[in-house]
Tab-separated table of C-alpha atoms and ligand atoms in Angstrom:
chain	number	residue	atom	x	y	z
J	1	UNK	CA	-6.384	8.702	-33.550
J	2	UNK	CA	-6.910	6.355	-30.335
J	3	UNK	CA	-9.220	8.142	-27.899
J	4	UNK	CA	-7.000	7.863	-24.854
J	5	UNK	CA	-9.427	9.514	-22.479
J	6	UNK	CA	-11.965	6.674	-22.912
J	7	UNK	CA	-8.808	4.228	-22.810
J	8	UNK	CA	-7.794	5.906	-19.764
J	9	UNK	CA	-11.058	6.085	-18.033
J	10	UNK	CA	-11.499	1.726	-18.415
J	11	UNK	CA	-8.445	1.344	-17.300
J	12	UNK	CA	-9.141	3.075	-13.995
J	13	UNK	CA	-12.535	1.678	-13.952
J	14	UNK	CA	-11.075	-1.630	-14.329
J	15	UNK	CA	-8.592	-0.968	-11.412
J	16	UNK	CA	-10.995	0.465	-9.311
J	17	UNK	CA	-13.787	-2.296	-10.246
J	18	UNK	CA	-15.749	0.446	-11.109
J	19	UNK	CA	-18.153	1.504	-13.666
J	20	UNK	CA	-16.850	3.648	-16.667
J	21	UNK	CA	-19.556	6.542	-16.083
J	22	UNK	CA	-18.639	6.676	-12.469
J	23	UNK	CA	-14.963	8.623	-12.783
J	24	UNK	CA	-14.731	11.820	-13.611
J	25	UNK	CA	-11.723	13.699	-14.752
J	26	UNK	CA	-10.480	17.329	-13.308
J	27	UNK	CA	-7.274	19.281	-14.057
J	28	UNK	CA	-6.026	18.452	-9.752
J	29	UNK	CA	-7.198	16.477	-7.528
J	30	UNK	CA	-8.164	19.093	-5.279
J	31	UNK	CA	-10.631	20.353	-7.962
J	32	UNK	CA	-12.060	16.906	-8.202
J	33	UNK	CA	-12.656	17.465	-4.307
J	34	UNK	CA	-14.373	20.687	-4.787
J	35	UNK	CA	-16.875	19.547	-7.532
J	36	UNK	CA	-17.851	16.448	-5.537
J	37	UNK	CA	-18.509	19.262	-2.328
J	38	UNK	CA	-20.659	21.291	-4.753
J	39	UNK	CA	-22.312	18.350	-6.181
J	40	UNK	CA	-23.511	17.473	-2.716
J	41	UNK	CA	-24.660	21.180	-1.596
J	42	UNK	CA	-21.621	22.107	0.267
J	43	UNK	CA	-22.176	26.124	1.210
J	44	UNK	CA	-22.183	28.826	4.191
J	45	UNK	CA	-23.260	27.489	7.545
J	46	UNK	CA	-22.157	23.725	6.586
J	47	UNK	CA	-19.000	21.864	8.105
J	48	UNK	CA	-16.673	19.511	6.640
J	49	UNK	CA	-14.529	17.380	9.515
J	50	UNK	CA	-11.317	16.268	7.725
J	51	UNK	CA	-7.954	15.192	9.417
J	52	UNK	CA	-5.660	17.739	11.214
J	53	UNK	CA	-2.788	16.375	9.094
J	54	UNK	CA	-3.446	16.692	5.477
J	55	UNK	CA	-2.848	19.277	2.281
J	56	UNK	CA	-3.648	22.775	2.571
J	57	UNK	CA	-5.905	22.146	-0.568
J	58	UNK	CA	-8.393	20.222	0.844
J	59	UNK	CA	-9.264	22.449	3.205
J	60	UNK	CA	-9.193	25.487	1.172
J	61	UNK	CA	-11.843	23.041	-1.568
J	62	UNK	CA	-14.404	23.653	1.435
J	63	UNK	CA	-13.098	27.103	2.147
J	64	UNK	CA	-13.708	27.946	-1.248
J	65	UNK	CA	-17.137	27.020	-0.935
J	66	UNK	CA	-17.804	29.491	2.201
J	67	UNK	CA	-18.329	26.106	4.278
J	68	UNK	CA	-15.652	25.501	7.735
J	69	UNK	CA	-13.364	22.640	7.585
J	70	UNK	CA	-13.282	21.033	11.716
J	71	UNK	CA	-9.994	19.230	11.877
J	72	UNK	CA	-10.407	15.786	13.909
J	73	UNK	CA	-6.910	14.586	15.444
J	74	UNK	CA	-4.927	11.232	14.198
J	75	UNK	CA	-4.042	8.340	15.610
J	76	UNK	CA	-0.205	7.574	15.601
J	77	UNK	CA	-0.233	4.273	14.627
J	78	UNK	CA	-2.394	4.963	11.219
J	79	UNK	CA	-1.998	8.381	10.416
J	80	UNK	CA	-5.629	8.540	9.568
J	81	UNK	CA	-8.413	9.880	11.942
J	82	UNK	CA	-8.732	9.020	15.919
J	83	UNK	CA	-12.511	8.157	16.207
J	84	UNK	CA	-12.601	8.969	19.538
J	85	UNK	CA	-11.531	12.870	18.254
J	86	UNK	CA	-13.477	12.290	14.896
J	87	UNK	CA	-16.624	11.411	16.775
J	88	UNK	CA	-16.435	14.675	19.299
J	89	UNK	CA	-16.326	16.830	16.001
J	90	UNK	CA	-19.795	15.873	14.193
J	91	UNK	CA	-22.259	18.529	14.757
J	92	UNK	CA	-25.553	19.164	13.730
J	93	UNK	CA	-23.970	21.471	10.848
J	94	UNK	CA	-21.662	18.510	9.663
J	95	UNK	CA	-22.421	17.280	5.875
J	96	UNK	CA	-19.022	15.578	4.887
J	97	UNK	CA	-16.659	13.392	6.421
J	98	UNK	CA	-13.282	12.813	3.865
J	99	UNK	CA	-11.400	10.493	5.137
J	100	UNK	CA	-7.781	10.078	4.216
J	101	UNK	CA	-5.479	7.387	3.227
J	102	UNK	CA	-2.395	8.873	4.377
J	103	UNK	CA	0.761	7.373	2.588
J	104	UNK	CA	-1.505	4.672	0.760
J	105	UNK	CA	-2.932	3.291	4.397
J	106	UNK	CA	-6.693	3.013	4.482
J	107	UNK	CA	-8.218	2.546	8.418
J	108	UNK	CA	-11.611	2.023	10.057
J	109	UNK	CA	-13.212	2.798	6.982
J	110	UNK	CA	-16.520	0.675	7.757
J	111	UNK	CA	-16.323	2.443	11.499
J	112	UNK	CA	-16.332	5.796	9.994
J	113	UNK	CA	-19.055	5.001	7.172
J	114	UNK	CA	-21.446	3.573	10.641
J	115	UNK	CA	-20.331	7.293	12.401
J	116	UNK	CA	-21.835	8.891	9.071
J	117	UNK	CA	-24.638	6.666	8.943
J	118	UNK	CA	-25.555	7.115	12.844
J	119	UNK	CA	-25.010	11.225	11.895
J	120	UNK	CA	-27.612	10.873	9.181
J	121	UNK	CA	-30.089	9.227	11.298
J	122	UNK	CA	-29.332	11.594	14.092
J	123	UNK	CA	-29.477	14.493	11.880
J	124	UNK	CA	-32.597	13.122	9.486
J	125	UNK	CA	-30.657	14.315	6.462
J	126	UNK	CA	-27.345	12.605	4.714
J	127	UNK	CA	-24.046	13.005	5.779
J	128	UNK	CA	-21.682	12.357	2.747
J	129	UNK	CA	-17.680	10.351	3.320
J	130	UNK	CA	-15.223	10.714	0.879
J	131	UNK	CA	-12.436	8.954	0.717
J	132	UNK	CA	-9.397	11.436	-0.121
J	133	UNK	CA	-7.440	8.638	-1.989
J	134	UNK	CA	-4.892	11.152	-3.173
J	135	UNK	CA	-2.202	8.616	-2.254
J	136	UNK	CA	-3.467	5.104	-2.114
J	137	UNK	CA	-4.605	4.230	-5.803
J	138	UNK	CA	-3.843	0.376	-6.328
J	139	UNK	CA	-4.136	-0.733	-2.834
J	140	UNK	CA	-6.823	-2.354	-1.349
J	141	UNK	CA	-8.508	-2.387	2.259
J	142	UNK	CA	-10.694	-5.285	3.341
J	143	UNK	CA	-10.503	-6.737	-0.139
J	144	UNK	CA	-11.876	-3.727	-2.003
J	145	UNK	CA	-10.091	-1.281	-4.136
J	146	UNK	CA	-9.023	1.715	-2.059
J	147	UNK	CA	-11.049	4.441	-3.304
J	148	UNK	CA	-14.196	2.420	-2.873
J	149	UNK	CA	-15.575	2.529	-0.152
J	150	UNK	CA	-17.349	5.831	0.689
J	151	UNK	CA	-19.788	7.456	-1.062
J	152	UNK	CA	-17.437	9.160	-3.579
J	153	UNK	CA	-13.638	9.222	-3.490
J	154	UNK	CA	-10.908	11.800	-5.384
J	155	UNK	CA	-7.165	10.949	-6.364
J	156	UNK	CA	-4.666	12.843	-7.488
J	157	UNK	CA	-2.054	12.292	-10.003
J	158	UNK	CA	0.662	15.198	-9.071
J	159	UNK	CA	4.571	14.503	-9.477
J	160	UNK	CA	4.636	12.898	-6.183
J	161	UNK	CA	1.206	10.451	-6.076
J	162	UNK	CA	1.305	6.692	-7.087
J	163	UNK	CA	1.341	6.978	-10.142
J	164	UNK	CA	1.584	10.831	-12.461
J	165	UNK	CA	0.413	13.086	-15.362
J	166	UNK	CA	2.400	16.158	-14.289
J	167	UNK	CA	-0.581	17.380	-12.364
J	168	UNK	CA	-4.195	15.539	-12.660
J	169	UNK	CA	-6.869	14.433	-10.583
J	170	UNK	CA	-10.958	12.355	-10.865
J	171	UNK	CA	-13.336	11.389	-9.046
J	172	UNK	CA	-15.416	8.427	-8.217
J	173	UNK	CA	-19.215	8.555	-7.621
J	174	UNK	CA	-20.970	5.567	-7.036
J	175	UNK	CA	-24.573	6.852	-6.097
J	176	UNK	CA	-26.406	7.898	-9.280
J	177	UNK	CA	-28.088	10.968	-7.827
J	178	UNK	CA	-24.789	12.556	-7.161
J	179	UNK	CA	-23.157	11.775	-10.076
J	180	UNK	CA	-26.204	13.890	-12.017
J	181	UNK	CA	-25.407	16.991	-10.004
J	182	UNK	CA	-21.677	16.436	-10.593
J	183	UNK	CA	-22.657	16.218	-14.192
J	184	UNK	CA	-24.722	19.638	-13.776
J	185	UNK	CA	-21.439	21.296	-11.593
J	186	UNK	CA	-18.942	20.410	-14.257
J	187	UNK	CA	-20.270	22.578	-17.038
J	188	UNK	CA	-18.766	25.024	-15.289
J	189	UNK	CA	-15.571	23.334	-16.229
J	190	UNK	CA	-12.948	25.341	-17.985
J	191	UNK	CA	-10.431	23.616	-20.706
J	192	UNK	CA	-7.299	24.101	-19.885
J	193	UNK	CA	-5.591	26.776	-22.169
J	194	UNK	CA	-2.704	26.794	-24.180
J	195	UNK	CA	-0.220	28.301	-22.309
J	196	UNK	CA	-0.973	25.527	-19.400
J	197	UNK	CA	-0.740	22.473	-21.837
J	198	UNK	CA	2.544	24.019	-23.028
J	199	UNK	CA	3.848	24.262	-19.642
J	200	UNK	CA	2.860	20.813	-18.963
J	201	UNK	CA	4.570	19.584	-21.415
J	202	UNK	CA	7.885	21.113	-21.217
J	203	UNK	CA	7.396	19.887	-17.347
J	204	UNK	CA	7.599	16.444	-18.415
J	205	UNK	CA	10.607	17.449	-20.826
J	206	UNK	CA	12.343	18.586	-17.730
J	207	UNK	CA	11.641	15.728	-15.525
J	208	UNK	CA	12.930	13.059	-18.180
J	209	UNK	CA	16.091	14.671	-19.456
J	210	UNK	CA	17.077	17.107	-17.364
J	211	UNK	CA	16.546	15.790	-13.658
J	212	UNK	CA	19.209	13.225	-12.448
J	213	UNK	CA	20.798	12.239	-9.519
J	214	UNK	CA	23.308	15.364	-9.272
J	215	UNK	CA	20.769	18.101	-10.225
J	216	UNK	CA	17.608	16.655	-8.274
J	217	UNK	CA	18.042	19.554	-5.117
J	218	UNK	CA	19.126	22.706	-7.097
J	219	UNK	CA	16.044	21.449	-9.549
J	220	UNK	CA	13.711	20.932	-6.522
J	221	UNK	CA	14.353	24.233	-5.571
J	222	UNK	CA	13.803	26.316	-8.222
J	223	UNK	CA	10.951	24.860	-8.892
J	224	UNK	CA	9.398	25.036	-5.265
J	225	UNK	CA	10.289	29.019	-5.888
J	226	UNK	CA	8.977	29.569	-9.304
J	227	UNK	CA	5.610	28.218	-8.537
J	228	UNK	CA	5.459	30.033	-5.381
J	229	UNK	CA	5.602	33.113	-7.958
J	230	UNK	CA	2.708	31.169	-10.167
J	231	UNK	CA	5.606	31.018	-13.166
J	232	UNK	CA	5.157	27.527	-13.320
J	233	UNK	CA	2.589	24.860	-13.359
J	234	UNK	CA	3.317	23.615	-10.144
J	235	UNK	CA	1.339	21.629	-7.922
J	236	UNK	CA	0.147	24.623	-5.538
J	237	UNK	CA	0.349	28.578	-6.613
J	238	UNK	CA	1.371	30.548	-4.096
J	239	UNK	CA	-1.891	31.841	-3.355
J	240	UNK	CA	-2.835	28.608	-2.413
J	241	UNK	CA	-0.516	28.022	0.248
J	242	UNK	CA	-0.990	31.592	1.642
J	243	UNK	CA	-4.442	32.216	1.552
J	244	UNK	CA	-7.872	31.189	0.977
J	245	UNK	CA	-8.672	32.965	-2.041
J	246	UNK	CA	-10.046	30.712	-4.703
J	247	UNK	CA	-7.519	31.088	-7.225
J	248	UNK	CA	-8.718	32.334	-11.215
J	249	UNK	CA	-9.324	29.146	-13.386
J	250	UNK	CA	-9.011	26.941	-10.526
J	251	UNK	CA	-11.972	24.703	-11.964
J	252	UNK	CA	-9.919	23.134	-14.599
J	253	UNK	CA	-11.168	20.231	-16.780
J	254	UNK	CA	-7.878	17.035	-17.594
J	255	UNK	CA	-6.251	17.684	-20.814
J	256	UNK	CA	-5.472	15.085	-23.240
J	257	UNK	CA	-1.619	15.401	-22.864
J	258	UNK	CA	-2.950	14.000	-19.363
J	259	UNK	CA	-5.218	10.872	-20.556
J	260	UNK	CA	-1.882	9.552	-22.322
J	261	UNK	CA	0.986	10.157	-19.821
J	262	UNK	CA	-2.180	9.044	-17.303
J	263	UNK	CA	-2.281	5.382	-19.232
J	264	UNK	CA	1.330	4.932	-19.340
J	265	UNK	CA	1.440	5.402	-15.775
J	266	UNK	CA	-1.222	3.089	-15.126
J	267	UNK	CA	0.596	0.430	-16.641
J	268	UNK	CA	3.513	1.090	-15.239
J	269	UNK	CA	1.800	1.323	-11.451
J	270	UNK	CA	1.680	-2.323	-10.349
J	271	UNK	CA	5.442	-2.772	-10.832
J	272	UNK	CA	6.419	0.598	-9.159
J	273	UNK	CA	3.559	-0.867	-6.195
J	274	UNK	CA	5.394	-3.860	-5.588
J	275	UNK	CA	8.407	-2.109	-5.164
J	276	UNK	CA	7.330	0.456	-2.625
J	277	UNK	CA	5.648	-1.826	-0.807
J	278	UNK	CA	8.977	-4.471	-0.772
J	279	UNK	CA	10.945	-1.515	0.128
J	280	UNK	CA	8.203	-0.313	2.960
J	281	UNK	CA	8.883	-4.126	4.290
J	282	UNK	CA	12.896	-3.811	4.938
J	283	UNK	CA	11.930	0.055	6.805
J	284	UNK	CA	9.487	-1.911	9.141
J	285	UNK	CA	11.680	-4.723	9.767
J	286	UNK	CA	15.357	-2.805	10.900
J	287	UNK	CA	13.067	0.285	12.811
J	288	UNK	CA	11.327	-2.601	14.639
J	289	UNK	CA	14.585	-4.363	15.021
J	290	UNK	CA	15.757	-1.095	16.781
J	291	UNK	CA	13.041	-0.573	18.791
J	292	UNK	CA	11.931	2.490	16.954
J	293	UNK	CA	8.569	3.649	15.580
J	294	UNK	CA	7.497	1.402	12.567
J	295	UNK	CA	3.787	1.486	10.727
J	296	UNK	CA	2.498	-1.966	11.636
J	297	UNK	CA	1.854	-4.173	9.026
J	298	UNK	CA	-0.988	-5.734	11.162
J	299	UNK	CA	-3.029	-2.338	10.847
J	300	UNK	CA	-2.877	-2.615	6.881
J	301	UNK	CA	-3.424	-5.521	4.921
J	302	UNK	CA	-2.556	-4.497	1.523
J	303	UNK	CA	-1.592	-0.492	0.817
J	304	UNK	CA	0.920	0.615	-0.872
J	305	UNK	CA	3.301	2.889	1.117
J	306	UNK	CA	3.556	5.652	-1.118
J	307	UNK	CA	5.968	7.071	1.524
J	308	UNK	CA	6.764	5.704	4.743
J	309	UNK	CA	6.387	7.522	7.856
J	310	UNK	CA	9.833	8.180	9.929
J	311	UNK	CA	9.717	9.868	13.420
J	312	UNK	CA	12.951	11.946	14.030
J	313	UNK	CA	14.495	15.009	16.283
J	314	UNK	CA	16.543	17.327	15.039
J	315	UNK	CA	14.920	17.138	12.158
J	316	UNK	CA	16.835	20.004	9.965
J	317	UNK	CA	20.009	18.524	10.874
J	318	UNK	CA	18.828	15.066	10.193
J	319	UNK	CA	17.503	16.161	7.041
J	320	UNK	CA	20.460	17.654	5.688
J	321	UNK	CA	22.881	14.497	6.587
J	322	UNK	CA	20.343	13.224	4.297
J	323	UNK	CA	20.640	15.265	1.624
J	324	UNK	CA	24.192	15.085	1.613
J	325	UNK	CA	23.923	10.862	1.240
J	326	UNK	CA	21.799	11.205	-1.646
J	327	UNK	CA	18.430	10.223	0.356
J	328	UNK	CA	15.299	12.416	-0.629
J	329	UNK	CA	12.779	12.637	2.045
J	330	UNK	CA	9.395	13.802	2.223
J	331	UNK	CA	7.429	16.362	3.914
J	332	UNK	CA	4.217	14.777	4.209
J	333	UNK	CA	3.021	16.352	6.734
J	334	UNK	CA	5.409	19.250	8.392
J	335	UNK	CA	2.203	21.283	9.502
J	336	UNK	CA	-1.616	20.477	9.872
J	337	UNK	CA	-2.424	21.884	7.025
J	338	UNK	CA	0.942	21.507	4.498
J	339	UNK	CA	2.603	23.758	3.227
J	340	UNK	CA	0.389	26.597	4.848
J	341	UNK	CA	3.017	29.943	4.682
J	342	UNK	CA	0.640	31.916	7.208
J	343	UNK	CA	-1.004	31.210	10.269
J	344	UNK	CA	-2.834	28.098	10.711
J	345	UNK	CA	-5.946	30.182	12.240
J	346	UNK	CA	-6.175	31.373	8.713
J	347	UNK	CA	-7.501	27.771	7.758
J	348	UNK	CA	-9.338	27.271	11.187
J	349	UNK	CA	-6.833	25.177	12.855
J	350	UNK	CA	-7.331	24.611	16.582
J	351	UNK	CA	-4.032	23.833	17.032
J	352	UNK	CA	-4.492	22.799	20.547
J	353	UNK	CA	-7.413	20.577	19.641
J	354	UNK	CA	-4.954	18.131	17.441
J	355	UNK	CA	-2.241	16.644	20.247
J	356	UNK	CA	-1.430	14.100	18.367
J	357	UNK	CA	-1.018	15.529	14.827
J	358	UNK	CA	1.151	18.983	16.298
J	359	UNK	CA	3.581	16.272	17.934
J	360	UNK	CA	3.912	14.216	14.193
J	361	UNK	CA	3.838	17.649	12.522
J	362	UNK	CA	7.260	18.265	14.003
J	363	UNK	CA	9.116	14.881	13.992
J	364	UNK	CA	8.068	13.543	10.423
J	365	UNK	CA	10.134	12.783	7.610
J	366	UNK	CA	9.341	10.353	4.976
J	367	UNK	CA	11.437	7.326	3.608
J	368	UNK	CA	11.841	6.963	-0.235
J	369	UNK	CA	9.922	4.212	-0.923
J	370	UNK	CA	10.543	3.713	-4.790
J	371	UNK	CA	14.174	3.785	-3.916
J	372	UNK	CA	16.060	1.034	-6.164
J	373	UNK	CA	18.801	0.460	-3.596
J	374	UNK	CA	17.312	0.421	-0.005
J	375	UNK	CA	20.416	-0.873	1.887
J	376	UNK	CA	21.413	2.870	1.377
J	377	UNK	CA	18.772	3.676	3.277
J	378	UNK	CA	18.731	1.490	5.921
J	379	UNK	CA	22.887	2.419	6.122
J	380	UNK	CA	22.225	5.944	6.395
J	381	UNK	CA	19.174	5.082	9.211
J	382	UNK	CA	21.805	2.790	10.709
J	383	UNK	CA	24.287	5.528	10.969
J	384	UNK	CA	21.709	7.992	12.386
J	385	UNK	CA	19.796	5.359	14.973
J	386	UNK	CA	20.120	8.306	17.522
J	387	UNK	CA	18.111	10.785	15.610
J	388	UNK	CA	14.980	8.043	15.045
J	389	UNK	CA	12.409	8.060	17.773
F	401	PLP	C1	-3.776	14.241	1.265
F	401	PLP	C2	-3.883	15.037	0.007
F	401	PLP	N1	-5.109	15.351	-0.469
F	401	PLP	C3	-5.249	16.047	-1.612
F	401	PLP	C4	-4.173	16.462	-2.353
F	401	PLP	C5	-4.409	17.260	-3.602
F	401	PLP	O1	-4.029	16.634	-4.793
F	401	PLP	P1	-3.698	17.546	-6.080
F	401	PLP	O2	-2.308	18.058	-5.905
F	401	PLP	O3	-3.837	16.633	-7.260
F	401	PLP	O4	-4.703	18.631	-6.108
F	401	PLP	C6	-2.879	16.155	-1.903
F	401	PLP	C7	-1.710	16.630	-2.660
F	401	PLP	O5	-0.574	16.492	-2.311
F	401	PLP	C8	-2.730	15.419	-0.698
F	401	PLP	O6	-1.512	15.100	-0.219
């Protein structure tokens, strides 16, 4: 019987140019986030500054953990943090800065590691970065493997990350001292149970044989609405999205169903990069034809567009000329926290505080970017040049 959980874990380590013993594997991503905060002391009292444009999950990990989550604004042009906002949010109680690669784009990682390091000699006690690398595996910034350049990093392989096991997530730890009190946190670990590996399974049934071009929506939606009910594995329960409530059997370890749809992934992943990234290419080149918002390829040497970034009004009614072409779009990220189904103050979101990420928040849609036949895109764009911003 191969052991694909070791085969698994060298192939990422080889990707990430990593050593074997320094990924660790978790049932989500987001529960990869929430050991590393408990392996570095995360509690009451202690602040965590992530990005006013992210998953809900991330800040509920530090929520979890009776710690506040300060939301810095983005820039526009990277999606990622502003420093300038970034900067005016460390505090004396801040411990963790995650920084986020938001559609696969990595920027002013070595300016937020010196902000950290000026915090910890400011402070006279560390303050930790990770790198939320949910959706940038395989690209690179400055060289290095994205994923490797803070003191720990977490991805995510969910339906919709670069590459999938249904739902998964690990971590990276590169400082020795931390990866012994990760070791000590994840006893805690549950296995997953039956019923979940079941469900998992007959997930991946579903997605290979029963979702196709004409039954993608209706699919979609019934599953968006059956694991808002927590009837099936989905990639948020609904307490998650309405709440703050840790929910039961959240700390999950990977299953081995995972470890082998995981390697075949991994295989597949520089193939389905190049693509994205080709596709990502003709967006940039007809939006800054038109004189439209485009992500710079001077900002980003070598990411991997996991989705691209479209500006748009009218939104709904751009949206559904979409859906009627045949176009799936994203909704990465409709609110500062996404999907949050009560009020943002409910996740400690200053709305006010986050200009920049409010204004994106409402005009975002994202481009296919694994799309085999991007001319249909760029038609439909073409056709709707009034709607892009
Ligand atoms: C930016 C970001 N961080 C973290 C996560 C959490 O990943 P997972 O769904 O594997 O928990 C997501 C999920 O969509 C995400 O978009």
């Amino acid at each position: 019987m191969p052991d694909y959980e070791k085969e698994y874990r060298g192939a990422i380590a080889e990707t990430l140019r990593c050593r074997e013993d320094e990924v660790f594997f978790y049932w989500k991503g987001r529960v990869a986030l929430y050991g590393l905060l408990r392996a570095m002391g995360i509690g009451p009292g202690d602040e965590v500054v992530i990005q006013g444009y992210t998953c809900v999950v991330v800040a509920n990990a530090v929520l979890y953990l009776g710690a506040t989550p300060v939301y810095a604004d983005i820039d526009p042009s990277t999606y990622n943090f502003d420093l300038v906002s970034l900067r005016g949010k460390i505090s004396s109680r801040t411990k963790v800065i995650i920084c986020q690669n938001t559609y696969g784009l990595s920027s002013h990682l070595e300016e937020i590691e010196a902000i950290a390091a000026e915090a910890s000699a400011r402070f006279g006690r560390r303050v930790f970065t990770i790198e939320d690398c949910t959706h940038g595996f395989g690209g690179s910034y400055h060289g290095k493997p994205n994923g490797t350049f803070c003191d720990a990093s977490f991805f995510s392989t969910q339906w919709s990350k670069p590459y999938t096991t249904g739902v998964g997530g690990f971590c990276v730890v590169h400082d020795p001292e931390l990866r012994e009190k990760l070791t000590l946190v994840n006893r805690g670990l549950a296995a997953p149970g039956l019923k979940e590996k079941a469900e998992l399974k007959m997930m991946y049934f579903i997605r290979q044989y029963i979702v196709n071009d004409f039954t993608y929506w209706p699919m979609i939606r019934l599953y968006r609405w059956l694991s808002r009910k927590n009837l099936v594995v989905g990639s948020s329960s609904g307490g998650e999205v309405s709440g703050i409530e840790m929910p039961e059997g959240f700390f999950k370890a990977q299953s081995a169903v995972q470890f082998k749809k995981g390697l075949k992934g991994l295989a597949k992943l520089p193939e389905v990069n190049a693509l994205r990234k080709r596709n990502a290419a003709v967006y940039t080149a007809f939006l800054r034809e038109h004189g439209k918002t485009f992500v710079s390829p001077e900002l980003f040497d070598d990411h991997i567009f996991i989705k691209y970034p479209l500006l748009v009004r009218d939104r709904e009614k751009f949206r559904e000329d979409a859906e009627r072409a045949k176009i799936t779009l994203g909704e990465w990220f409709e609110a500062p926290v996404y999907p949050a189904y009560a009020p943002l103050e409910v996740w400690k979101v200053e709305a006010r505080e986050l200009p920049c990420a409010m204004r994106i928040c409402g005009q975002v849609v994202n481009l296919p970017t694994e799309e085999k036949h991007p001319e249909k895109v760029v038609r439909f764009l073409e056709s709707h040049l009034e709607f892009i911003l």
